[in-house]
Amino acid sequence: MLVRTAALLTLLAGPVAAQDYNRADLIRGLCQKDGCDEFQVLRVEPMLTGTTGVLKRTQVKTFHASYGGRAEREAENGYVYCSPTKPAVMAQGKSRTAAFMLAPFATEDTSETVRKNANFVAMYFAICHGPDVARRAVHDLRGTASALGYRVTATASRMVELKTPEEIVDRAAAPPVAQAPRPAPAAPAAPPRRQEASPGPDLLPPGEIPED
C-alpha cells in the first residue's frame, strides 16, 4: 500500500472513541499510552451522485492530544461514499485508491476488529451525518445505522483497492436510444395510361381507299 495512504488509514484505524470530548468540533479516538488521536472535518464537497449514494471529497485535519498539549498535524484530503448500502472511507494515492468498506451489521468481525475500525466509523458518520451522530455510531454502530435506514449486507468490514474514487459510484444504465419510425413502403406507381390516337387528315375510314 502506498506510504501516504497507509499512513492516513493507519492513523484512522485507532481504537474506539473515548467518552471525554474537550472540543465539540473534534472527534477523539481512544487514548493510549502516548496520547489520543483526534480529527476535525474541514471541508466536505459533494462530487458525484450515483444510484446508491453520493461521493464526497473531504479534507480532514488530524491532531495528537497528550498531557503535553494538542499537536496539530497536516490536513489530509480524501473521499467518502455516503451510501446506505455500501458506505466507504477512501484515501487516494498516485495510482490507486484504498477504500475501507464499513459493515454496520457485520457478524464476522471480532471485537478487536470492531475496536480498530471505530475511527473509520467516526469519520464516515461525521462527514455523512454530523459529529453528534458520529459519536453515537462509535459506541452503537448497529443501532445508529439501523435508525438511519442502512441496508449493508456485508458480513465483515474490509479494505479494497480501486483505480479511482469514482469507481465506487454505481451509475444508472444508459437509456436505450430511441429509433425513428421507419417510413412506410411507397405504393407502386400506376402504369401510364395508353392514349388512343385521334383521327388525323392522313387516316381515312376503311372502305374509303382512294383510287389511283
Coordinates of C-alpha atoms in Angstrom, one line a residue:
M1 CA 0.0 0.0 0.0
L2 CA 1.3 3.5 -0.7
V3 CA 3.0 5.2 2.1
R4 CA 0.7 8.2 2.3
T5 CA -2.4 6.1 2.0
A6 CA -1.2 3.7 4.6
A7 CA -0.2 6.5 7.0
L8 CA -3.7 8.0 6.8
L9 CA -5.5 4.8 7.1
T10 CA -3.3 3.6 10.0
L11 CA -4.0 6.9 11.8
L12 CA -7.7 6.4 11.4
A13 CA -7.6 2.8 12.4
G14 CA -7.1 3.6 16.1
P15 CA -9.4 2.2 18.8
V16 CA -12.8 3.2 20.0
A17 CA -13.5 6.8 20.7
A18 CA -13.4 7.9 24.3
Q19 CA -16.2 9.4 26.4
D20 CA -14.4 12.7 27.2
Y21 CA -14.5 15.3 24.4
N22 CA -12.8 18.7 25.1
R23 CA -13.8 20.3 21.9
A24 CA -17.2 19.9 20.2
D25 CA -15.6 20.1 16.7
L26 CA -13.2 17.2 17.3
I27 CA -13.8 13.5 17.2
R28 CA -11.4 11.8 19.5
G29 CA -10.0 8.3 19.4
L30 CA -9.4 6.1 22.4
C31 CA -6.4 7.5 24.4
Q32 CA -3.4 5.2 24.5
K33 CA -0.2 5.4 26.4
D34 CA 1.2 8.1 24.2
G35 CA -2.0 10.2 23.9
C36 CA -5.1 10.4 21.8
D37 CA -5.7 10.7 18.1
E38 CA -8.3 13.3 17.1
F39 CA -9.7 14.6 13.8
Q40 CA -11.7 17.6 12.6
V41 CA -13.6 17.8 9.3
L42 CA -12.6 20.9 7.5
R43 CA -14.4 20.6 4.2
V44 CA -17.0 18.4 2.5
E45 CA -17.7 18.8 -1.2
P46 CA -20.3 16.6 -3.0
M47 CA -18.6 15.3 -6.1
L48 CA -20.7 12.7 -7.8
T49 CA -24.1 11.2 -7.3
G50 CA -24.8 7.6 -8.1
T51 CA -27.7 5.2 -7.8
T52 CA -26.6 4.0 -4.3
G53 CA -25.1 7.1 -2.8
V54 CA -23.1 10.3 -3.1
L55 CA -19.3 10.5 -3.4
K56 CA -17.8 13.4 -1.4
R57 CA -14.4 15.0 -1.5
T58 CA -13.2 15.7 2.0
Q59 CA -10.4 17.5 3.9
V60 CA -9.6 16.4 7.5
K61 CA -7.2 17.8 9.9
T62 CA -5.7 15.4 12.5
F63 CA -4.3 16.1 16.0
H64 CA -2.5 14.2 18.7
A65 CA -3.5 15.1 22.2
S66 CA -1.4 14.2 25.2
Y67 CA -0.5 15.6 28.6
G68 CA 1.9 17.9 26.8
G69 CA -0.9 19.5 24.8
R70 CA -2.5 19.0 21.4
A71 CA -0.1 18.7 18.4
E72 CA -1.6 19.8 15.1
R73 CA -0.8 17.6 12.1
E74 CA -1.1 18.1 8.4
A75 CA -4.5 18.2 6.8
E76 CA -5.3 15.2 4.6
N77 CA -7.6 15.1 1.5
G78 CA -9.8 12.0 1.0
Y79 CA -13.2 10.8 -0.1
V80 CA -16.2 9.3 1.5
Y81 CA -19.1 7.5 -0.3
C82 CA -22.2 8.3 1.7
S83 CA -24.4 5.3 0.9
P84 CA -26.9 3.2 2.9
T85 CA -25.8 0.1 1.1
K86 CA -22.0 0.5 0.5
P87 CA -20.6 3.1 2.9
A88 CA -16.8 3.7 2.5
V89 CA -14.0 5.9 3.6
M90 CA -11.2 6.3 0.9
A91 CA -7.6 7.6 0.7
Q92 CA -6.2 8.3 -2.7
G93 CA -2.6 7.6 -3.8
K94 CA -0.9 8.3 -7.1
S95 CA -2.0 5.3 -8.9
R96 CA -4.7 3.7 -6.8
T97 CA -7.3 4.3 -4.0
A98 CA -7.6 2.4 -0.7
A99 CA -11.2 2.1 0.3
F100 CA -12.4 0.9 3.7
M101 CA -15.8 -0.6 3.4
L102 CA -17.9 -0.3 6.5
A103 CA -20.1 -3.2 7.6
P104 CA -22.5 -1.9 10.3
F105 CA -24.2 -5.3 10.7
A106 CA -21.1 -7.5 10.5
T107 CA -21.3 -10.9 12.0
E108 CA -17.7 -12.0 11.2
D109 CA -15.8 -9.0 12.7
T110 CA -14.2 -9.7 16.0
S111 CA -14.4 -7.3 18.9
E112 CA -10.8 -6.3 18.3
T113 CA -11.6 -5.6 14.6
V114 CA -14.6 -3.5 15.6
R115 CA -12.4 -1.6 18.1
K116 CA -9.7 -0.9 15.5
N117 CA -12.3 0.2 12.9
A118 CA -14.0 2.7 15.2
N119 CA -12.3 5.8 13.8
F120 CA -13.3 4.9 10.3
V121 CA -16.8 4.7 11.6
A122 CA -16.5 8.0 13.3
M123 CA -15.1 9.7 10.2
Y124 CA -17.7 8.3 7.9
F125 CA -20.7 9.3 10.1
A126 CA -19.2 12.7 10.9
I127 CA -18.9 13.5 7.2
C128 CA -22.2 12.0 6.1
H129 CA -24.4 12.7 9.2
G130 CA -22.5 15.1 11.5
P131 CA -20.3 14.9 14.6
D132 CA -23.0 14.0 17.1
V133 CA -24.2 11.1 15.0
A134 CA -20.6 10.0 14.6
R135 CA -20.1 9.8 18.4
R136 CA -23.2 7.7 18.8
A137 CA -22.1 5.4 15.9
V138 CA -18.8 4.8 17.6
H139 CA -20.5 3.4 20.6
D140 CA -23.5 1.8 18.9
L141 CA -22.8 1.3 15.2
R142 CA -25.5 -1.3 14.6
G143 CA -28.3 0.8 16.3
T144 CA -27.2 4.1 14.7
A145 CA -27.0 2.5 11.2
S146 CA -30.4 0.8 11.7
A147 CA -32.1 4.0 12.8
L148 CA -30.7 5.8 9.7
G149 CA -32.1 3.1 7.4
Y150 CA -28.8 1.4 6.4
R151 CA -29.1 -1.9 4.5
V152 CA -25.5 -3.1 4.2
T153 CA -25.4 -6.9 3.5
A154 CA -21.6 -7.4 4.0
T155 CA -20.9 -9.7 7.0
A156 CA -17.4 -8.2 7.6
S157 CA -15.6 -4.9 7.0
R158 CA -12.8 -5.0 4.5
M159 CA -10.2 -2.9 2.7
V160 CA -10.3 -2.9 -1.1
E161 CA -8.3 -1.3 -3.8
L162 CA -9.9 0.9 -6.5
K163 CA -8.4 2.6 -9.5
T164 CA -10.1 5.9 -8.7
P165 CA -12.6 7.1 -6.1
E166 CA -15.2 7.4 -8.8
E167 CA -15.1 3.6 -9.4
I168 CA -17.1 3.0 -6.2
V169 CA -20.1 5.0 -7.6
D170 CA -22.9 2.9 -9.1
R171 CA -24.1 4.6 -12.3
A172 CA -27.6 4.3 -13.8
A173 CA -27.7 2.3 -17.1
A174 CA -27.9 4.5 -20.1
P175 CA -31.5 4.7 -21.6
P176 CA -32.0 2.9 -24.9
V177 CA -31.6 5.1 -27.9
A178 CA -35.0 5.9 -29.5
Q179 CA -35.1 4.9 -33.1
A180 CA -37.0 7.0 -35.6
P181 CA -40.0 5.2 -37.1
R182 CA -39.3 3.5 -40.4
P183 CA -41.1 5.1 -43.4
A184 CA -43.9 3.1 -44.9
P185 CA -43.0 1.5 -48.2
A186 CA -44.1 3.6 -51.2
A187 CA -47.0 2.3 -53.2
P188 CA -46.0 1.1 -56.7
A189 CA -46.5 3.7 -59.4
A190 CA -49.5 3.1 -61.7
P191 CA -48.6 2.2 -65.3
P192 CA -49.0 5.1 -67.7
R193 CA -52.4 5.2 -69.4
R194 CA -52.4 4.3 -73.1
Q195 CA -53.7 7.2 -75.2
E196 CA -55.7 6.4 -78.4
A197 CA -54.6 8.3 -81.4
S198 CA -57.2 10.7 -82.7
P199 CA -58.0 10.6 -86.4
G200 CA -56.0 12.9 -88.5
P201 CA -56.1 14.0 -92.0
D202 CA -53.9 11.0 -93.2
L203 CA -56.2 8.5 -91.6
L204 CA -59.3 7.5 -93.5
P205 CA -62.1 5.1 -92.6
P206 CA -62.0 1.6 -94.0
G207 CA -63.5 1.3 -97.5
E208 CA -62.6 4.7 -98.4
I209 CA -59.3 3.9 -100.0
P210 CA -58.6 6.4 -102.8
E211 CA -58.4 5.1 -106.4
D212 CA -55.3 5.5 -108.4

